[in-house]
Coordinates of C-alpha atoms and ligand atoms in Angstrom, one line a residue:
Chain A
X22 CA 144.3 70.2 115.7
X23 CA 141.1 72.0 114.5
X24 CA 139.5 70.7 111.4
X25 CA 140.1 72.8 108.3
X26 CA 137.0 73.5 106.3
X27 CA 137.4 75.2 102.9
X28 CA 134.4 76.6 101.1
X29 CA 134.8 77.5 97.4
X30 CA 132.3 80.3 96.4
X31 CA 130.8 83.0 98.6
X32 CA 127.1 82.6 97.8
X33 CA 124.3 81.6 100.2
X34 CA 125.3 77.9 100.1
X35 CA 128.7 78.6 101.5
X36 CA 127.4 81.1 104.1
X37 CA 124.8 78.6 105.3
X38 CA 127.4 75.9 105.4
X39 CA 129.7 78.1 107.5
X40 CA 127.0 78.8 110.0
X41 CA 126.1 75.1 110.2
X42 CA 129.8 74.1 110.7
X43 CA 130.2 76.7 113.4
X44 CA 127.0 75.6 115.2
X45 CA 128.7 72.1 115.6
X46 CA 132.4 73.0 116.0
X47 CA 133.6 76.1 117.8
X48 CA 137.2 75.6 117.0
X49 CA 137.1 74.6 113.3
X50 CA 139.0 76.8 110.8
X51 CA 136.5 78.0 108.2
X52 CA 137.9 79.7 105.1
X53 CA 135.7 80.9 102.3
X54 CA 137.3 81.6 98.9
X55 CA 135.2 83.8 96.5
X56 CA 135.9 85.0 93.0
X57 CA 133.8 88.1 93.4
X58 CA 135.6 90.7 95.4
X59 CA 132.3 91.9 96.9
X60 CA 131.8 88.6 98.8
X61 CA 128.4 87.5 99.8
X62 CA 125.4 89.5 98.5
X63 CA 121.8 88.9 97.5
X64 CA 122.0 87.7 93.9
X65 CA 118.2 87.8 93.4
X66 CA 118.2 91.3 94.8
X67 CA 120.1 92.4 91.7
X68 CA 116.7 92.5 90.0
X69 CA 115.4 95.0 92.5
X70 CA 118.7 97.0 92.3
X71 CA 118.2 97.2 88.5
X72 CA 114.5 98.3 89.0
X73 CA 115.8 101.0 91.4
X74 CA 114.0 99.6 94.4
X75 CA 117.0 99.1 96.6
X76 CA 120.5 100.7 96.5
X77 CA 123.5 98.5 95.9
X78 CA 124.8 98.9 99.5
X79 CA 121.6 97.2 100.8
X80 CA 122.3 94.0 98.9
X81 CA 124.8 92.8 101.5
X82 CA 123.2 90.8 104.3
X83 CA 126.4 90.4 106.4
X84 CA 128.7 93.1 107.7
X85 CA 132.4 92.4 108.4
X86 CA 131.4 92.2 112.0
X87 CA 129.1 89.3 111.3
X88 CA 131.7 87.3 109.4
X89 CA 134.2 88.0 112.2
X90 CA 131.7 86.9 114.8
X91 CA 131.2 83.7 112.8
X92 CA 134.9 83.2 112.6
X93 CA 135.2 82.9 108.8
X94 CA 138.2 84.0 106.9
X95 CA 137.3 85.4 103.5
X96 CA 140.0 85.0 100.8
X97 CA 139.2 86.8 97.6
X98 CA 140.3 84.8 94.5
X99 CA 139.5 82.2 92.0
X100 CA 140.3 78.5 92.6
X101 CA 141.8 77.1 89.5
X102 CA 142.7 73.6 90.5
X103 CA 141.9 71.0 93.1
X104 CA 144.4 68.3 94.1
X105 CA 142.5 65.6 95.9
X106 CA 145.5 63.5 96.8
X107 CA 147.3 66.4 98.4
X108 CA 144.0 67.9 99.7
X109 CA 144.8 71.3 98.5
X110 CA 143.3 73.9 96.2
X111 CA 145.3 76.4 94.2
X112 CA 144.2 79.9 93.4
X113 CA 144.8 81.9 90.3
X114 CA 147.4 83.9 92.2
X115 CA 149.4 80.7 92.8
X116 CA 148.5 80.5 96.5
X117 CA 147.8 77.0 97.7
X118 CA 145.4 76.3 100.6
X119 CA 145.0 72.9 102.4
X120 CA 141.7 71.4 103.6
X121 CA 140.3 68.5 105.6
X122 CA 136.8 69.0 104.3
X123 CA 136.0 70.9 101.1
X124 CA 132.7 72.4 99.9
X125 CA 132.2 73.3 96.3
X126 CA 129.5 75.9 95.9
X127 CA 130.5 77.7 92.7
X128 CA 127.0 78.5 91.5
X129 CA 125.9 78.7 87.9
X130 CA 126.6 81.0 85.0
X131 CA 124.6 82.2 82.0
X132 CA 124.6 80.2 78.7
X133 CA 126.1 82.3 75.9
X134 CA 124.2 83.1 72.8
X135 CA 125.5 81.4 69.7
X136 CA 124.8 83.8 66.8
X137 CA 127.1 86.0 64.8
X138 CA 127.7 89.2 66.8
X139 CA 127.3 87.4 70.1
X140 CA 130.6 88.9 71.4
X141 CA 129.9 92.6 70.5
X142 CA 130.1 95.3 73.2
X143 CA 126.5 95.7 74.3
X144 CA 125.6 92.0 74.5
X145 CA 124.7 91.8 78.2
X146 CA 123.5 89.2 80.8
X147 CA 122.6 89.3 84.5
X148 CA 124.7 86.8 86.5
X149 CA 126.3 89.0 89.1
X150 CA 126.8 92.5 90.6
X151 CA 129.2 93.5 87.9
X152 CA 126.6 92.7 85.2
X153 CA 123.9 94.6 87.1
X154 CA 126.1 97.7 87.3
X155 CA 126.9 97.3 83.6
X156 CA 123.2 97.1 82.7
X157 CA 122.4 100.1 84.9
X158 CA 125.2 102.1 83.2
X159 CA 124.0 101.3 79.7
X160 CA 120.4 102.0 80.5
X161 CA 118.7 105.4 80.1
X162 CA 116.0 107.4 78.3
X163 CA 116.3 107.2 74.6
X164 CA 118.1 103.8 74.6
X165 CA 116.6 100.7 73.1
X166 CA 117.2 97.1 74.1
X167 CA 116.3 93.7 72.7
X168 CA 115.9 90.9 75.3
X169 CA 116.0 87.2 74.3
X170 CA 115.3 84.2 76.5
X171 CA 112.7 83.4 79.1
X172 CA 112.1 82.4 82.7
X173 CA 112.4 84.9 85.5
X174 CA 115.7 86.5 84.6
X175 CA 114.6 87.6 81.1
X176 CA 111.6 89.4 82.6
X177 CA 113.7 90.9 85.5
X178 CA 115.9 92.4 82.9
X179 CA 112.9 93.6 80.8
X180 CA 111.4 95.2 83.9
X181 CA 114.6 96.7 85.2
X182 CA 115.3 98.3 81.8
X183 CA 111.7 99.6 81.7
X184 CA 112.1 101.2 85.1
X185 CA 115.2 103.0 83.6
X186 CA 113.1 104.3 80.6
X187 CA 114.7 102.0 78.0
X188 CA 112.5 101.0 75.0
X189 CA 112.3 97.2 75.3
X190 CA 111.7 94.6 72.6
X191 CA 111.2 91.2 74.0
X192 CA 111.7 88.4 71.4
X193 CA 109.8 85.1 71.9
X194 CA 110.6 82.1 69.7
X195 CA 107.1 80.9 69.9
X196 CA 103.8 82.3 71.2
X197 CA 104.0 81.8 74.9
X198 CA 106.0 83.0 77.9
X199 CA 107.5 80.2 80.1
X200 CA 105.3 77.6 78.6
X201 CA 106.7 74.6 80.5
X202 CA 106.0 76.1 83.9
X203 CA 103.0 78.5 83.5
X204 CA 99.6 77.7 82.1
X205 CA 98.2 79.5 79.1
X206 CA 96.2 81.9 81.2
X207 CA 99.2 82.7 83.4
X208 CA 101.4 83.3 80.4
X209 CA 98.7 85.6 78.9
X210 CA 98.4 87.6 82.2
X211 CA 102.2 88.1 82.2
X212 CA 102.4 89.1 78.5
X213 CA 99.5 91.6 79.0
X214 CA 101.3 93.0 82.0
X215 CA 104.4 93.5 79.9
X216 CA 102.5 95.3 77.2
X217 CA 101.0 97.6 79.8
X218 CA 104.5 98.6 80.8
X219 CA 105.2 99.5 77.2
X220 CA 107.2 96.4 76.2
X221 CA 107.0 95.4 72.6
X222 CA 106.6 91.6 72.4
X223 CA 107.8 90.0 69.1
X224 CA 106.2 86.5 68.9
X225 CA 107.5 83.7 66.7
X226 CA 110.7 85.6 66.4
X227 CA 114.2 84.1 66.4
X228 CA 117.4 86.0 66.7
X229 CA 119.6 85.4 63.6
X230 CA 122.4 87.9 64.1
X231 CA 123.4 90.7 66.3
X232 CA 124.5 93.7 64.2
X233 CA 127.3 96.1 65.1
X234 CA 129.4 99.0 64.1
X235 CA 133.0 99.4 65.3
X236 CA 132.5 96.6 67.8
X237 CA 129.3 97.9 69.3
X238 CA 125.8 96.6 69.1
X239 CA 123.5 98.6 66.8
X240 CA 120.6 96.2 66.3
X241 CA 119.5 92.7 65.6
X242 CA 118.4 90.8 62.5
X243 CA 115.7 88.2 63.0
X244 CA 115.4 84.9 61.1
X245 CA 112.5 86.4 59.1
X246 CA 114.9 89.1 58.0
X247 CA 113.5 92.0 60.0
X248 CA 115.9 94.5 61.7
X249 CA 115.4 96.0 65.1
X250 CA 117.7 98.9 66.1
X251 CA 118.9 98.8 69.6
X252 CA 121.9 99.8 71.9
X253 CA 122.1 96.5 73.8
X254 CA 121.0 92.9 73.5
X255 CA 120.3 91.1 76.9
X256 CA 120.5 87.4 76.9
X257 CA 118.8 85.1 79.4
X258 CA 118.4 81.8 77.7
X259 CA 119.4 79.6 80.7
X260 CA 122.3 78.8 83.0
X261 CA 124.6 75.9 83.7
X262 CA 126.3 74.9 86.9
X263 CA 130.0 75.8 87.1
X264 CA 131.4 72.2 87.3
X265 CA 134.8 72.7 85.7
X266 CA 136.8 72.5 88.9
X267 CA 135.0 69.3 90.1
X268 CA 135.2 67.8 86.6
X269 CA 139.0 68.5 86.2
X270 CA 139.6 66.9 89.6
X271 CA 137.9 63.7 88.5
X272 CA 134.8 64.1 90.7
X273 CA 131.6 62.5 89.2
X274 CA 129.7 65.1 87.3
X275 CA 126.8 65.1 84.9
X276 CA 125.0 68.4 84.3
X277 CA 126.0 69.3 87.9
X278 CA 128.3 67.8 90.5
X279 CA 126.7 64.5 91.4
X280 CA 126.0 64.2 95.2
X281 CA 124.2 61.7 97.3
X282 CA 121.4 62.6 99.8
X283 CA 124.1 63.7 102.3
X284 CA 125.5 66.1 99.6
X285 CA 128.8 64.3 99.5
X286 CA 130.4 64.0 96.1
X287 CA 132.2 60.9 94.8
X288 CA 135.1 61.9 97.2
X289 CA 133.8 61.6 100.8
X290 CA 135.8 64.6 102.0
X291 CA 134.3 66.9 99.3
X292 CA 130.7 68.1 99.5
X293 CA 128.8 70.2 96.9
X294 CA 125.8 72.5 97.6
X295 CA 123.8 75.2 95.9
X296 CA 123.2 75.5 92.1
X297 CA 126.0 73.1 91.2
X298 CA 124.7 70.1 93.3
X299 CA 122.8 67.6 91.2
X300 CA 121.1 65.7 94.0
X301 CA 120.0 62.1 94.0
X302 CA 116.6 61.6 95.6
X303 CA 116.3 58.0 96.8
X304 CA 112.5 58.4 97.0
X305 CA 111.9 59.3 93.4
X306 CA 115.2 57.7 92.1
X307 CA 115.7 61.0 90.2
X308 CA 118.6 63.4 90.1
X309 CA 117.7 67.0 89.8
X310 CA 119.1 70.5 89.6
X311 CA 117.7 73.6 91.3
X312 CA 118.8 77.2 90.8
X313 CA 117.0 78.5 93.9
X314 CA 118.2 80.7 96.7
X315 CA 116.2 78.8 99.4
X316 CA 117.5 75.4 98.1
X317 CA 121.0 76.8 98.1
X318 CA 120.6 77.8 101.8
X319 CA 119.0 74.4 102.7
X320 CA 121.7 72.4 100.9
X321 CA 124.5 74.6 102.3
X322 CA 123.2 73.9 105.9
X323 CA 123.0 70.1 105.3
X324 CA 126.4 70.0 103.7
X325 CA 127.9 72.1 106.6
X326 CA 126.4 69.8 109.3
X327 CA 127.7 66.8 107.5
X328 CA 131.2 68.3 107.0
X329 CA 131.3 68.9 110.7
X330 CA 129.8 65.7 112.0
X331 CA 130.0 63.1 109.3
X332 CA 127.3 62.1 106.8
X333 CA 124.2 61.8 109.0
X334 CA 121.9 64.6 107.8
X335 CA 120.0 63.9 104.6
X336 CA 118.7 66.6 102.3
X337 CA 115.0 66.5 101.6
X338 CA 114.3 68.7 98.6
X339 CA 110.6 68.6 99.5
X340 CA 108.4 70.8 97.3
X341 CA 110.7 73.4 95.8
X342 CA 109.2 76.9 96.0
X343 CA 109.9 80.3 94.5
X344 CA 108.2 83.6 94.9
X345 CA 108.8 86.1 92.3
X346 CA 107.3 89.1 90.5
X347 CA 106.5 88.9 86.9
X348 CA 105.2 92.0 85.0
X349 CA 104.0 93.4 88.3
X350 CA 102.3 90.2 89.6
X351 CA 103.5 88.5 92.7
X352 CA 103.8 84.8 91.8
X353 CA 104.5 81.7 93.9
X354 CA 105.3 78.4 92.2
X355 CA 105.3 75.3 94.4
X356 CA 105.8 71.6 93.8
X357 CA 105.3 70.2 90.3
X358 CA 103.3 72.4 88.0
X359 CA 104.4 71.9 84.4
X360 CA 106.2 69.9 81.9
X361 CA 107.8 69.7 78.4
X362 CA 110.1 72.1 76.8
X363 CA 110.3 75.9 76.4
X364 CA 111.8 76.9 73.1
X365 CA 113.1 80.2 74.6
X366 CA 115.3 78.3 77.1
X367 CA 118.2 75.9 77.1
X368 CA 117.9 73.7 80.2
X369 CA 117.5 75.4 83.6
X370 CA 117.1 79.1 84.4
X371 CA 117.6 81.1 87.5
X372 CA 114.9 80.9 90.2
X373 CA 114.0 77.5 88.6
X374 CA 113.6 73.9 89.7
X375 CA 113.5 70.9 87.5
X376 CA 111.0 69.4 89.9
X377 CA 108.5 72.0 88.7
X378 CA 108.4 70.3 85.3
X379 CA 107.6 66.8 86.5
X380 CA 103.9 67.2 86.8
X381 CA 103.3 64.2 84.5
X382 CA 99.8 62.8 85.0
X383 CA 98.6 65.5 87.4
X384 CA 95.2 67.0 86.7
X385 CA 95.3 70.8 86.4
X386 CA 92.5 73.0 87.8
X387 CA 92.6 76.8 87.8
X388 CA 90.4 79.7 88.7
X389 CA 90.3 83.4 89.4
X390 CA 89.6 84.1 93.1
X391 CA 89.4 87.8 93.9
X392 CA 92.7 89.4 93.1
X393 CA 94.5 86.0 92.7
X394 CA 94.7 83.5 89.9
X395 CA 95.1 80.1 91.4
X396 CA 96.2 76.8 89.8
X397 CA 96.5 73.5 91.4
X398 CA 98.2 70.3 90.1
X399 CA 96.2 67.4 91.6
X400 CA 97.6 63.9 92.2
X401 CA 95.5 61.0 93.4
X402 CA 94.9 62.3 96.8
X403 CA 97.4 65.1 97.2
X404 CA 98.0 68.6 95.8
X405 CA 101.3 68.0 94.1
X406 CA 101.8 71.6 92.9
X407 CA 100.4 75.1 92.8
X408 CA 100.7 78.5 91.3
X409 CA 99.3 81.6 92.9
X410 CA 99.5 84.8 90.9
X411 CA 98.5 88.2 92.3
X412 CA 97.2 88.3 96.0
X413 CA 99.4 85.8 97.8
X414 CA 97.2 85.0 100.8
X415 CA 96.3 81.5 99.5
X416 CA 99.9 80.6 98.8
X417 CA 100.7 80.1 102.5
X418 CA 98.0 77.4 103.1
X419 CA 99.0 75.8 99.8
X420 CA 102.6 75.8 100.7
X421 CA 101.7 73.9 103.9
X422 CA 99.5 71.4 102.2
X423 CA 101.9 70.7 99.3
X424 CA 105.0 70.6 101.5
X425 CA 103.4 68.1 103.9
X426 CA 101.9 66.1 101.1
X427 CA 98.6 66.4 103.0
X428 CA 95.9 63.9 102.1
X429 CA 93.2 66.0 100.4
X430 CA 91.2 63.0 99.2
X431 CA 88.1 64.3 101.0
X432 CA 87.9 67.4 98.7
X433 CA 89.7 66.3 95.5
X434 CA 86.6 65.6 93.5
X435 CA 85.1 68.9 94.5
X436 CA 88.3 70.7 93.3
X437 CA 87.9 69.0 89.9
X438 CA 84.3 70.1 89.3
X439 CA 84.1 72.8 86.6
X440 CA 83.8 76.3 88.1
X441 CA 84.7 75.0 91.6
X442 CA 85.6 77.8 94.1
X443 CA 89.2 76.4 94.4
X444 CA 90.5 79.0 96.8
X445 CA 87.6 78.6 99.2
X446 CA 87.8 74.8 99.2
X447 CA 91.5 74.9 99.9
X448 CA 91.3 77.5 102.6
X449 CA 88.5 75.7 104.4
X450 CA 90.3 72.4 104.2
X451 CA 93.6 74.0 105.4
X452 CA 91.8 75.6 108.4
X453 CA 90.6 72.3 109.6
X454 CA 93.8 70.4 108.7
X455 CA 96.0 72.9 110.5
X456 CA 93.8 72.8 113.6
X457 CA 94.2 69.1 113.6
X458 CA 98.0 69.2 113.0
Chain B
X56 CA 90.2 91.7 99.7
X57 CA 93.3 89.6 100.5
X58 CA 95.0 89.3 103.8
X59 CA 97.6 91.9 102.9
X60 CA 95.1 94.5 101.9
X61 CA 93.2 93.8 105.0
X62 CA 96.2 94.8 107.0
X63 CA 96.6 98.1 105.2
X64 CA 93.3 99.3 106.6
X65 CA 93.8 101.8 109.5
X66 CA 91.8 99.7 111.9
X67 CA 94.0 96.7 111.3
X68 CA 97.1 98.9 111.8
X69 CA 95.9 100.1 115.2
X70 CA 95.0 96.6 116.3
X71 CA 98.4 95.4 115.2
X72 CA 100.1 98.2 117.1
X73 CA 98.6 96.9 120.3
X74 CA 99.1 93.2 119.8
X75 CA 101.1 92.0 116.8
X76 CA 104.6 91.6 115.6
X77 CA 106.1 91.0 112.1
X78 CA 106.7 87.4 111.3
X79 CA 108.6 86.0 108.3
X80 CA 108.2 83.0 106.1
X81 CA 112.0 82.4 105.7
X82 CA 111.8 79.9 102.9
X83 CA 110.5 82.7 100.6
X84 CA 113.3 85.2 101.4
X85 CA 116.2 86.0 99.1
X86 CA 117.8 88.5 101.5
X87 CA 117.4 91.4 99.1
X88 CA 117.4 93.8 101.9
X89 CA 114.4 96.0 100.9
X90 CA 112.8 95.4 104.3
X91 CA 115.8 96.6 106.2
X92 CA 116.4 99.5 103.8
X93 CA 112.9 100.9 104.3
X94 CA 112.6 100.3 108.1
X95 CA 112.3 103.9 109.5
X96 CA 114.0 103.0 112.8
X97 CA 116.8 101.0 111.2
X98 CA 115.9 97.5 112.4
X99 CA 117.7 94.8 110.4
X100 CA 114.5 93.0 109.5
X101 CA 116.3 90.9 106.9
X102 CA 118.5 89.3 109.7
X103 CA 115.4 88.4 111.7
X104 CA 114.1 86.6 108.5
X105 CA 117.4 84.8 108.0
X106 CA 117.1 83.5 111.6
X107 CA 113.4 82.7 111.1
X108 CA 112.5 84.9 114.1
X109 CA 109.7 87.4 114.5
X110 CA 110.7 91.1 114.8
X111 CA 110.6 91.4 118.5
X112 CA 112.7 94.5 118.6
X113 CA 111.3 97.0 121.1
X114 CA 112.0 99.8 118.6
X115 CA 109.5 98.3 116.1
X116 CA 106.7 100.7 115.4
X117 CA 104.7 98.0 113.6
X118 CA 104.3 100.7 110.9
X119 CA 104.0 98.0 108.2
X120 CA 106.6 99.5 105.9
X121 CA 108.6 96.2 105.6
X122 CA 105.4 94.2 105.2
X123 CA 104.2 96.4 102.4
X124 CA 107.6 96.7 100.6
X125 CA 108.7 93.1 100.6
X126 CA 108.5 92.1 97.0
X127 CA 107.8 88.5 97.9
X128 CA 105.1 89.2 100.4
X129 CA 106.8 87.0 103.0
X130 CA 106.3 89.3 106.0
X131 CA 103.1 89.3 107.9
X132 CA 101.7 90.7 111.1
X133 CA 100.7 88.0 113.5
X134 CA 99.3 88.2 117.0
X135 CA 102.2 88.4 119.4
X136 CA 102.9 85.0 121.0
X137 CA 101.3 82.9 118.3
X138 CA 103.3 81.2 115.7
X139 CA 100.5 80.4 113.2
X140 CA 100.0 82.5 110.1
X141 CA 97.2 84.7 109.0
X142 CA 94.3 82.7 107.6
X143 CA 93.1 83.8 104.2
X144 CA 89.7 84.0 105.9
X145 CA 90.6 87.3 107.4
X146 CA 90.7 88.7 103.9
X147 CA 87.0 88.0 103.3
Ligands
FAD684 C1 119.3 88.0 88.5 C2 119.0 86.8 89.3 C3 117.8 86.6 89.8 C4 117.5 85.4 90.6 N1 116.2 85.3 91.1 C5 116.0 84.3 91.9 C6 114.7 84.1 92.5 O1 113.8 84.8 92.2 N2 114.5 83.1 93.3 C7 115.5 82.2 93.6 O2 115.2 81.3 94.4 N3 116.7 82.3 93.1 C8 117.0 83.3 92.2 N4 118.2 83.4 91.7 C9 119.2 82.3 91.9 C10 119.9 82.4 93.2 O3 120.6 83.6 93.3 C11 120.9 81.2 93.2 O4 120.2 80.0 93.1 C12 121.8 81.2 94.4 O5 122.6 82.4 94.5 C13 122.8 80.0 94.3 O6 123.7 80.1 95.4 P1 125.1 79.3 95.4 O7 125.7 79.5 96.7 O8 125.0 78.0 94.8 O9 126.0 80.1 94.3 P2 126.1 81.6 93.9 O10 125.2 82.5 94.6 O11 126.0 81.7 92.4 O12 127.6 81.9 94.3 C14 128.7 81.2 93.8 C15 129.9 82.0 93.9 O13 131.1 81.2 93.6 C16 132.0 82.0 92.9 N5 132.9 81.1 92.2 C17 132.6 80.4 91.1 N6 133.7 79.7 90.7 C18 134.7 80.0 91.6 C19 136.0 79.5 91.7 N7 136.6 78.7 90.9 N8 136.7 80.0 92.8 C20 136.2 80.9 93.6 N9 134.9 81.3 93.6 C21 134.2 80.9 92.6 C22 131.1 82.9 92.0 O14 131.9 84.0 91.6 C23 130.0 83.2 93.0 O15 130.3 84.4 93.7 C24 118.5 84.5 90.9 C25 119.8 84.8 90.4 C26 120.1 85.9 89.6 C27 121.5 86.2 89.1

């Protein structure tokens, strides 16, 4: 009898798992259950949809033909319970589906804001396509918005609303944007970029209350007693993995669903991948969360291979990477680059890796190189992290060197010299290194 | 001048037309679809990226639209047949 693989969630982790299972087993039954009726789409692409750079229809990477060719059955619906003894899941509709191997890939969801008025009509977030449509519908000339939070999503909302001619007020609890990942210079570059787009930044400002009239947002009151009038309040203060299903079924969970390096949960027939997987790395002895598309794909693939063939493929988180655009700057973040807390955020955000904030003792060097601002986090004889802002040419060699944990001992002292031409040193080193490799 | 600006020059374009194809860096892709949306001949560039393959489609005009539009800068022209990336040296 063919093995029955059930995938809960229709994001990139499940899709990558389905492809991996099919690559090993032509006869397996693969069923994907997704709470969003739209199925699989590019969640990060929502930012570009909001900024009017791509139409909604283009956010869907797979056609029905592709899913048919892969032999996946898509079942729309929300899984409400998991019976591990019977090996079944039950949907909200009451339908029960059996499995031999189960993948949990339910993603993450925005943290709600806990202030009076937090449930008014006009308090918005950006988790999914429905939210993006809602934001687009509410936006327009003559409207005003207050955005609270940080990380990538807050700025994607800010920029999307700016593209739709909304007057945007961005509230920051302290004096720096994304202070536990970016350097002071990088934060300043982003903040300047936002001001150039017409965004009003309110520093040292905490939201005290969201004001409303007849159930609808009319403004906010800050802790210092100021009032800002607005039509919507967008909240991006962080996300948390959706672990309820796993938790209720008695699987070991902490912030996410705990998995070993093979991405198996505490039940060997159940795997977890994507945003919800809190992975144990035997190398660092650390568990970490990542809310990254590329990590979701990589974890999905490994989980799928192991679901099809048994736990033999280990996940290597390597140097997590994200490329994004903040206030018009392309920005690549690689490896470990920061540390500490950011008062605008609760825990992890989207497009974020906890590994980025484990720079510890690393020495930071940064410089402007042509159209790029480059920062390196230097370990004893490796580059443990890097941030490239603006022109991205140097980010590719850096990605190679950081990912391979290349020994850069020969140039490390030169990189630390004040005023060192960092970009040139790295590029020259990489050219020789890659020729040798 | 960075590598991407370098490519935008006309000379670079005509050289690319003769000898280059578009190659992706798949780990940077979030499948947003902008590349496929703007391709004037309707190539599903995004699918090539998902598979980690260069755009070898005979319809490709090497017009550079996908390279220019990708919000993450993960598409580059590379000499056909080579798998290595553009060195930043080219931008100098
Ligand atoms: C606006 C935005 C911008 C982002 N930007 C970036 C970026 O720049 N770079 C980056 O790397 N990442 C970014 N991300 C994050 C990235 O999209 C996620 O890390 C990735 O989608 C996670 O994939 P996943 O498969 O784990 O889960 P998801 O893509 O979240 O999919 C999970 C699915 O499971 C469904 N589900 C949940 N519970 C159930 C249930 N009980 N039953 C059935 N279905 C269920 C959900 O409805 C959802 O459709 C961004 C995300 C957003 C929203």
